[in-house]
Amino acid sequence: LPLSLMKARGEVDEIGPRDLAFDASELEVLAAGRVAPLYLDKLLRETDGTPVVTCHAVRSLSEPLSQRPSLTARSWTQALQEYYREQLRTDLRPELWRLICRLSIVEAFDVSLATKVNGAPAGEMVRELHCVHGLVNQDPKTRLYRLPNGLRSALAAELQWIEEDESRRIHAQAAQWFSTHGFGHHAALHAIAANDSRLAAAYIAKV
């Protein structure tokens, strides 16, 4: 039978990236007492429970310092960021790497904003980042996408390679998008980053 017909009959259960993500209780079981609860809570916020990254972080945190691989990072959060950067640079094809670096500028997005940020249609790439790689999360209520906090922090260092004019363009587009979607605070911050003080003042006045 065609898949669409089976879905209409309720005969297909769809499992997405968020269904595979660890929640707090599952993360506690995974850590098995090897990681302090304080770190587990922060780890969940940094990774959003993304399976591959979460397992890597738990393993790193539970290893004795003498057995950990040599890293330039001075803390587990920096080690996590290094892992994000090096692994993704290897795993993602160039156009996906370029897009996800630019999407790290914004706090949330939909396909329309991703397309503006990318400068070309980005719908299929967003879906690939979400469904295939599990790197982009989607809020089930708002349907907006966002990158996990730890990934955004890791990619911040890559933004220095973006030309200043392009960076201002992305911030200006983000400001307009956030304003349209009722996020006045984010709109103002992006307007400031775009060096548009007049627009920033207008957004702040609406907050």
PDB file of C-alpha atoms in Angstrom:
ATOM      1  CA  LEU A   1       0.000   0.000   0.000  1.00  0.00           C
ATOM      2  CA  PRO A   2       1.163   3.576  -0.609  1.00  0.00           C
ATOM      3  CA  LEU A   3       2.742   5.078   2.475  1.00  0.00           C
ATOM      4  CA  SER A   4       0.376   8.067   2.449  1.00  0.00           C
ATOM      5  CA  LEU A   5      -2.631   5.721   2.601  1.00  0.00           C
ATOM      6  CA  MET A   6      -1.112   3.779   5.499  1.00  0.00           C
ATOM      7  CA  LYS A   7      -0.507   7.054   7.338  1.00  0.00           C
ATOM      8  CA  ALA A   8      -4.118   8.110   6.768  1.00  0.00           C
ATOM      9  CA  ARG A   9      -5.275   4.815   8.268  1.00  0.00           C
ATOM     10  CA  GLY A  10      -3.046   5.311  11.305  1.00  0.00           C
ATOM     11  CA  GLU A  11      -1.013   2.218  10.460  1.00  0.00           C
ATOM     12  CA  VAL A  12       2.370   3.980  10.509  1.00  0.00           C
ATOM     13  CA  ASP A  13       4.226   5.292  13.531  1.00  0.00           C
ATOM     14  CA  GLU A  14       6.672   8.032  12.594  1.00  0.00           C
ATOM     15  CA  ILE A  15       9.781   8.497  14.744  1.00  0.00           C
ATOM     16  CA  GLY A  16      11.665  11.766  14.428  1.00  0.00           C
ATOM     17  CA  PRO A  17      14.921  13.068  15.950  1.00  0.00           C
ATOM     18  CA  ARG A  18      13.156  14.496  18.997  1.00  0.00           C
ATOM     19  CA  ASP A  19      11.669  11.057  19.751  1.00  0.00           C
ATOM     20  CA  LEU A  20      15.206   9.666  19.989  1.00  0.00           C
ATOM     21  CA  ALA A  21      16.565  12.430  22.223  1.00  0.00           C
ATOM     22  CA  PHE A  22      17.353  11.643  25.856  1.00  0.00           C
ATOM     23  CA  ASP A  23      15.177  13.182  28.550  1.00  0.00           C
ATOM     24  CA  ALA A  24      16.396  13.834  32.114  1.00  0.00           C
ATOM     25  CA  SER A  25      15.512  10.380  33.466  1.00  0.00           C
ATOM     26  CA  GLU A  26      17.065   8.561  30.496  1.00  0.00           C
ATOM     27  CA  LEU A  27      20.213  10.641  30.778  1.00  0.00           C
ATOM     28  CA  GLU A  28      20.481   9.708  34.454  1.00  0.00           C
ATOM     29  CA  VAL A  29      20.259   6.015  33.538  1.00  0.00           C
ATOM     30  CA  LEU A  30      22.885   6.471  30.802  1.00  0.00           C
ATOM     31  CA  ALA A  31      25.281   8.159  33.230  1.00  0.00           C
ATOM     32  CA  ALA A  32      24.759   5.361  35.791  1.00  0.00           C
ATOM     33  CA  GLY A  33      26.032   7.479  38.660  1.00  0.00           C
ATOM     34  CA  ARG A  34      29.313   8.321  36.910  1.00  0.00           C
ATOM     35  CA  VAL A  35      28.410  11.989  36.372  1.00  0.00           C
ATOM     36  CA  ALA A  36      27.201  14.448  39.027  1.00  0.00           C
ATOM     37  CA  PRO A  37      23.524  15.542  38.698  1.00  0.00           C
ATOM     38  CA  LEU A  38      24.617  19.184  38.341  1.00  0.00           C
ATOM     39  CA  TYR A  39      26.575  18.319  35.209  1.00  0.00           C
ATOM     40  CA  LEU A  40      23.753  16.177  33.842  1.00  0.00           C
ATOM     41  CA  ASP A  41      21.326  19.085  34.067  1.00  0.00           C
ATOM     42  CA  LYS A  42      23.715  21.403  32.242  1.00  0.00           C
ATOM     43  CA  LEU A  43      24.573  18.695  29.718  1.00  0.00           C
ATOM     44  CA  LEU A  44      20.901  18.294  28.834  1.00  0.00           C
ATOM     45  CA  ARG A  45      20.566  22.050  28.273  1.00  0.00           C
ATOM     46  CA  GLU A  46      23.696  22.163  26.115  1.00  0.00           C
ATOM     47  CA  THR A  47      22.872  19.184  23.892  1.00  0.00           C
ATOM     48  CA  ASP A  48      19.041  18.981  23.981  1.00  0.00           C
ATOM     49  CA  GLY A  49      19.554  15.257  24.513  1.00  0.00           C
ATOM     50  CA  THR A  50      20.898  14.675  20.985  1.00  0.00           C
ATOM     51  CA  PRO A  51      21.971  10.984  21.228  1.00  0.00           C
ATOM     52  CA  VAL A  52      25.427  10.958  19.596  1.00  0.00           C
ATOM     53  CA  VAL A  53      26.651  14.153  21.236  1.00  0.00           C
ATOM     54  CA  THR A  54      25.120  13.274  24.617  1.00  0.00           C
ATOM     55  CA  CYS A  55      26.765   9.837  24.676  1.00  0.00           C
ATOM     56  CA  HIS A  56      30.118  11.369  23.744  1.00  0.00           C
ATOM     57  CA  ALA A  57      29.837  13.975  26.499  1.00  0.00           C
ATOM     58  CA  VAL A  58      28.812  11.439  29.173  1.00  0.00           C
ATOM     59  CA  ARG A  59      31.719   9.184  28.202  1.00  0.00           C
ATOM     60  CA  SER A  60      34.158  12.095  28.351  1.00  0.00           C
ATOM     61  CA  LEU A  61      32.865  13.282  31.715  1.00  0.00           C
ATOM     62  CA  SER A  62      33.028   9.824  33.279  1.00  0.00           C
ATOM     63  CA  GLU A  63      36.616   9.085  32.189  1.00  0.00           C
ATOM     64  CA  PRO A  64      39.424   9.783  34.674  1.00  0.00           C
ATOM     65  CA  LEU A  65      41.411  12.875  33.710  1.00  0.00           C
ATOM     66  CA  SER A  66      44.528  10.779  33.134  1.00  0.00           C
ATOM     67  CA  GLN A  67      42.723   8.696  30.508  1.00  0.00           C
ATOM     68  CA  ARG A  68      41.088  11.498  28.568  1.00  0.00           C
ATOM     69  CA  PRO A  69      42.451  12.269  25.091  1.00  0.00           C
ATOM     70  CA  SER A  70      44.657  15.298  24.784  1.00  0.00           C
ATOM     71  CA  LEU A  71      42.516  18.333  24.002  1.00  0.00           C
ATOM     72  CA  THR A  72      43.162  22.032  23.934  1.00  0.00           C
ATOM     73  CA  ALA A  73      39.879  22.499  25.824  1.00  0.00           C
ATOM     74  CA  ARG A  74      40.082  23.448  29.495  1.00  0.00           C
ATOM     75  CA  SER A  75      36.598  22.209  30.447  1.00  0.00           C
ATOM     76  CA  TRP A  76      34.054  19.606  29.382  1.00  0.00           C
ATOM     77  CA  THR A  77      31.917  22.287  27.725  1.00  0.00           C
ATOM     78  CA  GLN A  78      34.883  23.357  25.603  1.00  0.00           C
ATOM     79  CA  ALA A  79      35.587  19.699  24.809  1.00  0.00           C
ATOM     80  CA  LEU A  80      31.965  19.346  23.704  1.00  0.00           C
ATOM     81  CA  GLN A  81      32.313  22.390  21.457  1.00  0.00           C
ATOM     82  CA  GLU A  82      35.496  20.997  19.916  1.00  0.00           C
ATOM     83  CA  TYR A  83      33.694  17.724  19.266  1.00  0.00           C
ATOM     84  CA  TYR A  84      30.815  19.547  17.587  1.00  0.00           C
ATOM     85  CA  ARG A  85      33.113  21.545  15.314  1.00  0.00           C
ATOM     86  CA  GLU A  86      35.482  18.773  14.288  1.00  0.00           C
ATOM     87  CA  GLN A  87      32.819  16.077  13.853  1.00  0.00           C
ATOM     88  CA  LEU A  88      30.402  18.263  11.911  1.00  0.00           C
ATOM     89  CA  ARG A  89      33.120  19.661   9.679  1.00  0.00           C
ATOM     90  CA  THR A  90      33.833  16.041   8.717  1.00  0.00           C
ATOM     91  CA  ASP A  91      30.265  14.736   8.523  1.00  0.00           C
ATOM     92  CA  LEU A  92      28.475  17.565   6.724  1.00  0.00           C
ATOM     93  CA  ARG A  93      28.912  18.402   3.085  1.00  0.00           C
ATOM     94  CA  PRO A  94      30.153  21.996   2.496  1.00  0.00           C
ATOM     95  CA  GLU A  95      26.760  23.583   1.750  1.00  0.00           C
ATOM     96  CA  LEU A  96      25.236  22.108   4.933  1.00  0.00           C
ATOM     97  CA  TRP A  97      28.209  23.247   7.013  1.00  0.00           C
ATOM     98  CA  ARG A  98      27.882  26.743   5.529  1.00  0.00           C
ATOM     99  CA  LEU A  99      24.158  26.880   6.301  1.00  0.00           C
ATOM    100  CA  ILE A 100      24.348  25.591   9.868  1.00  0.00           C
ATOM    101  CA  CYS A 101      27.135  28.057  10.683  1.00  0.00           C
ATOM    102  CA  ARG A 102      24.939  30.931   9.525  1.00  0.00           C
ATOM    103  CA  LEU A 103      21.850  29.586  11.265  1.00  0.00           C
ATOM    104  CA  SER A 104      23.790  29.672  14.531  1.00  0.00           C
ATOM    105  CA  ILE A 105      23.375  33.458  14.388  1.00  0.00           C
ATOM    106  CA  VAL A 106      19.642  33.208  15.073  1.00  0.00           C
ATOM    107  CA  GLU A 107      17.780  31.914  18.129  1.00  0.00           C
ATOM    108  CA  ALA A 108      14.986  30.270  16.089  1.00  0.00           C
ATOM    109  CA  PHE A 109      13.959  30.060  12.451  1.00  0.00           C
ATOM    110  CA  ASP A 110      11.614  28.578   9.893  1.00  0.00           C
ATOM    111  CA  VAL A 111      12.336  27.595   6.302  1.00  0.00           C
ATOM    112  CA  SER A 112      11.650  31.137   5.051  1.00  0.00           C
ATOM    113  CA  LEU A 113      14.303  32.672   7.331  1.00  0.00           C
ATOM    114  CA  ALA A 114      16.741  29.854   6.600  1.00  0.00           C
ATOM    115  CA  THR A 115      16.305  30.568   2.889  1.00  0.00           C
ATOM    116  CA  LYS A 116      17.038  34.267   3.421  1.00  0.00           C
ATOM    117  CA  VAL A 117      20.072  33.473   5.554  1.00  0.00           C
ATOM    118  CA  ASN A 118      21.315  30.990   2.959  1.00  0.00           C
ATOM    119  CA  GLY A 119      20.669  33.255   0.000  1.00  0.00           C
ATOM    120  CA  ALA A 120      19.070  30.289  -1.806  1.00  0.00           C
ATOM    121  CA  PRO A 121      16.244  27.787  -1.176  1.00  0.00           C
ATOM    122  CA  ALA A 122      17.039  25.948   2.054  1.00  0.00           C
ATOM    123  CA  GLY A 123      13.963  23.829   2.755  1.00  0.00           C
ATOM    124  CA  GLU A 124      15.528  20.483   1.839  1.00  0.00           C
ATOM    125  CA  MET A 125      18.726  21.270   3.724  1.00  0.00           C
ATOM    126  CA  VAL A 126      16.804  22.249   6.869  1.00  0.00           C
ATOM    127  CA  ARG A 127      14.868  19.003   6.686  1.00  0.00           C
ATOM    128  CA  GLU A 128      18.116  17.072   6.229  1.00  0.00           C
ATOM    129  CA  LEU A 129      19.701  18.767   9.240  1.00  0.00           C
ATOM    130  CA  HIS A 130      16.570  17.961  11.246  1.00  0.00           C
ATOM    131  CA  CYS A 131      15.543  14.503  10.048  1.00  0.00           C
ATOM    132  CA  VAL A 132      18.811  12.920   8.921  1.00  0.00           C
ATOM    133  CA  HIS A 133      21.479  14.467  11.135  1.00  0.00           C
ATOM    134  CA  GLY A 134      19.302  15.364  14.128  1.00  0.00           C
ATOM    135  CA  LEU A 135      21.217  18.620  14.591  1.00  0.00           C
ATOM    136  CA  VAL A 136      18.229  20.956  14.350  1.00  0.00           C
ATOM    137  CA  ASN A 137      15.273  20.634  16.713  1.00  0.00           C
ATOM    138  CA  GLN A 138      11.682  21.616  15.932  1.00  0.00           C
ATOM    139  CA  ASP A 139       9.245  22.866  18.534  1.00  0.00           C
ATOM    140  CA  PRO A 140       6.091  20.718  18.221  1.00  0.00           C
ATOM    141  CA  LYS A 141       3.836  23.678  19.090  1.00  0.00           C
ATOM    142  CA  THR A 142       5.327  26.601  17.161  1.00  0.00           C
ATOM    143  CA  ARG A 143       6.924  24.390  14.445  1.00  0.00           C
ATOM    144  CA  LEU A 144       9.963  26.658  14.596  1.00  0.00           C
ATOM    145  CA  TYR A 145      13.443  25.182  14.353  1.00  0.00           C
ATOM    146  CA  ARG A 146      16.421  25.923  16.570  1.00  0.00           C
ATOM    147  CA  LEU A 147      19.950  24.709  17.199  1.00  0.00           C
ATOM    148  CA  PRO A 148      20.884  23.248  20.605  1.00  0.00           C
ATOM    149  CA  ASN A 149      22.629  25.777  22.869  1.00  0.00           C
ATOM    150  CA  GLY A 150      25.891  23.835  22.865  1.00  0.00           C
ATOM    151  CA  LEU A 151      25.983  23.698  19.081  1.00  0.00           C
ATOM    152  CA  ARG A 152      25.302  27.433  18.769  1.00  0.00           C
ATOM    153  CA  SER A 153      28.131  28.141  21.193  1.00  0.00           C
ATOM    154  CA  ALA A 154      30.475  25.834  19.289  1.00  0.00           C
ATOM    155  CA  LEU A 155      29.727  27.496  15.956  1.00  0.00           C
ATOM    156  CA  ALA A 156      30.175  31.026  17.321  1.00  0.00           C
ATOM    157  CA  ALA A 157      33.899  30.779  16.582  1.00  0.00           C
ATOM    158  CA  GLU A 158      33.117  30.045  12.924  1.00  0.00           C
ATOM    159  CA  LEU A 159      31.224  33.321  12.517  1.00  0.00           C
ATOM    160  CA  GLN A 160      34.469  35.294  12.438  1.00  0.00           C
ATOM    161  CA  TRP A 161      35.020  33.902   8.937  1.00  0.00           C
ATOM    162  CA  ILE A 162      31.793  35.448   7.629  1.00  0.00           C
ATOM    163  CA  GLU A 163      32.236  38.761   5.840  1.00  0.00           C
ATOM    164  CA  GLU A 164      31.029  41.764   7.825  1.00  0.00           C
ATOM    165  CA  ASP A 165      28.549  42.817   5.131  1.00  0.00           C
ATOM    166  CA  GLU A 166      27.024  39.346   5.036  1.00  0.00           C
ATOM    167  CA  SER A 167      26.817  39.213   8.825  1.00  0.00           C
ATOM    168  CA  ARG A 168      24.954  42.543   8.899  1.00  0.00           C
ATOM    169  CA  ARG A 169      22.619  41.300   6.154  1.00  0.00           C
ATOM    170  CA  ILE A 170      21.760  38.165   8.136  1.00  0.00           C
ATOM    171  CA  HIS A 171      21.145  40.156  11.317  1.00  0.00           C
ATOM    172  CA  ALA A 172      18.916  42.622   9.431  1.00  0.00           C
ATOM    173  CA  GLN A 173      16.878  39.774   7.933  1.00  0.00           C
ATOM    174  CA  ALA A 174      16.639  38.114  11.343  1.00  0.00           C
ATOM    175  CA  ALA A 175      15.479  41.372  12.944  1.00  0.00           C
ATOM    176  CA  GLN A 176      12.660  41.706  10.419  1.00  0.00           C
ATOM    177  CA  TRP A 177      11.666  38.045  10.809  1.00  0.00           C
ATOM    178  CA  PHE A 178      11.624  38.139  14.621  1.00  0.00           C
ATOM    179  CA  SER A 179       9.610  41.356  14.588  1.00  0.00           C
ATOM    180  CA  THR A 180       7.045  39.822  12.220  1.00  0.00           C
ATOM    181  CA  HIS A 181       6.741  36.773  14.481  1.00  0.00           C
ATOM    182  CA  GLY A 182       6.288  38.781  17.666  1.00  0.00           C
ATOM    183  CA  PHE A 183       9.765  38.380  19.174  1.00  0.00           C
ATOM    184  CA  GLY A 184      10.503  42.061  19.755  1.00  0.00           C
ATOM    185  CA  HIS A 185      13.436  41.468  22.102  1.00  0.00           C
ATOM    186  CA  HIS A 186      15.301  39.282  19.595  1.00  0.00           C
ATOM    187  CA  ALA A 187      14.384  41.677  16.795  1.00  0.00           C
ATOM    188  CA  ALA A 188      15.982  44.585  18.676  1.00  0.00           C
ATOM    189  CA  LEU A 189      19.169  42.624  19.397  1.00  0.00           C
ATOM    190  CA  HIS A 190      19.584  41.665  15.751  1.00  0.00           C
ATOM    191  CA  ALA A 191      18.880  45.227  14.615  1.00  0.00           C
ATOM    192  CA  ILE A 192      21.661  46.417  16.929  1.00  0.00           C
ATOM    193  CA  ALA A 193      23.999  43.773  15.508  1.00  0.00           C
ATOM    194  CA  ALA A 194      23.063  44.997  12.018  1.00  0.00           C
ATOM    195  CA  ASN A 195      24.104  48.535  13.085  1.00  0.00           C
ATOM    196  CA  ASP A 196      20.563  49.836  12.534  1.00  0.00           C
ATOM    197  CA  SER A 197      20.029  51.901  15.700  1.00  0.00           C
ATOM    198  CA  ARG A 198      16.835  53.513  14.388  1.00  0.00           C
ATOM    199  CA  LEU A 199      15.176  50.171  13.761  1.00  0.00           C
ATOM    200  CA  ALA A 200      16.480  48.804  17.067  1.00  0.00           C
ATOM    201  CA  ALA A 201      14.878  51.722  18.932  1.00  0.00           C
ATOM    202  CA  ALA A 202      11.587  51.078  17.154  1.00  0.00           C
ATOM    203  CA  TYR A 203      11.647  47.387  18.140  1.00  0.00           C
ATOM    204  CA  ILE A 204      12.576  48.209  21.739  1.00  0.00           C
ATOM    205  CA  ALA A 205       9.663  50.620  21.961  1.00  0.00           C
ATOM    206  CA  LYS A 206       7.300  47.767  21.096  1.00  0.00           C
ATOM    207  CA  VAL A 207       8.650  45.387  23.724  1.00  0.00           C
TER     208      VAL A 207
END
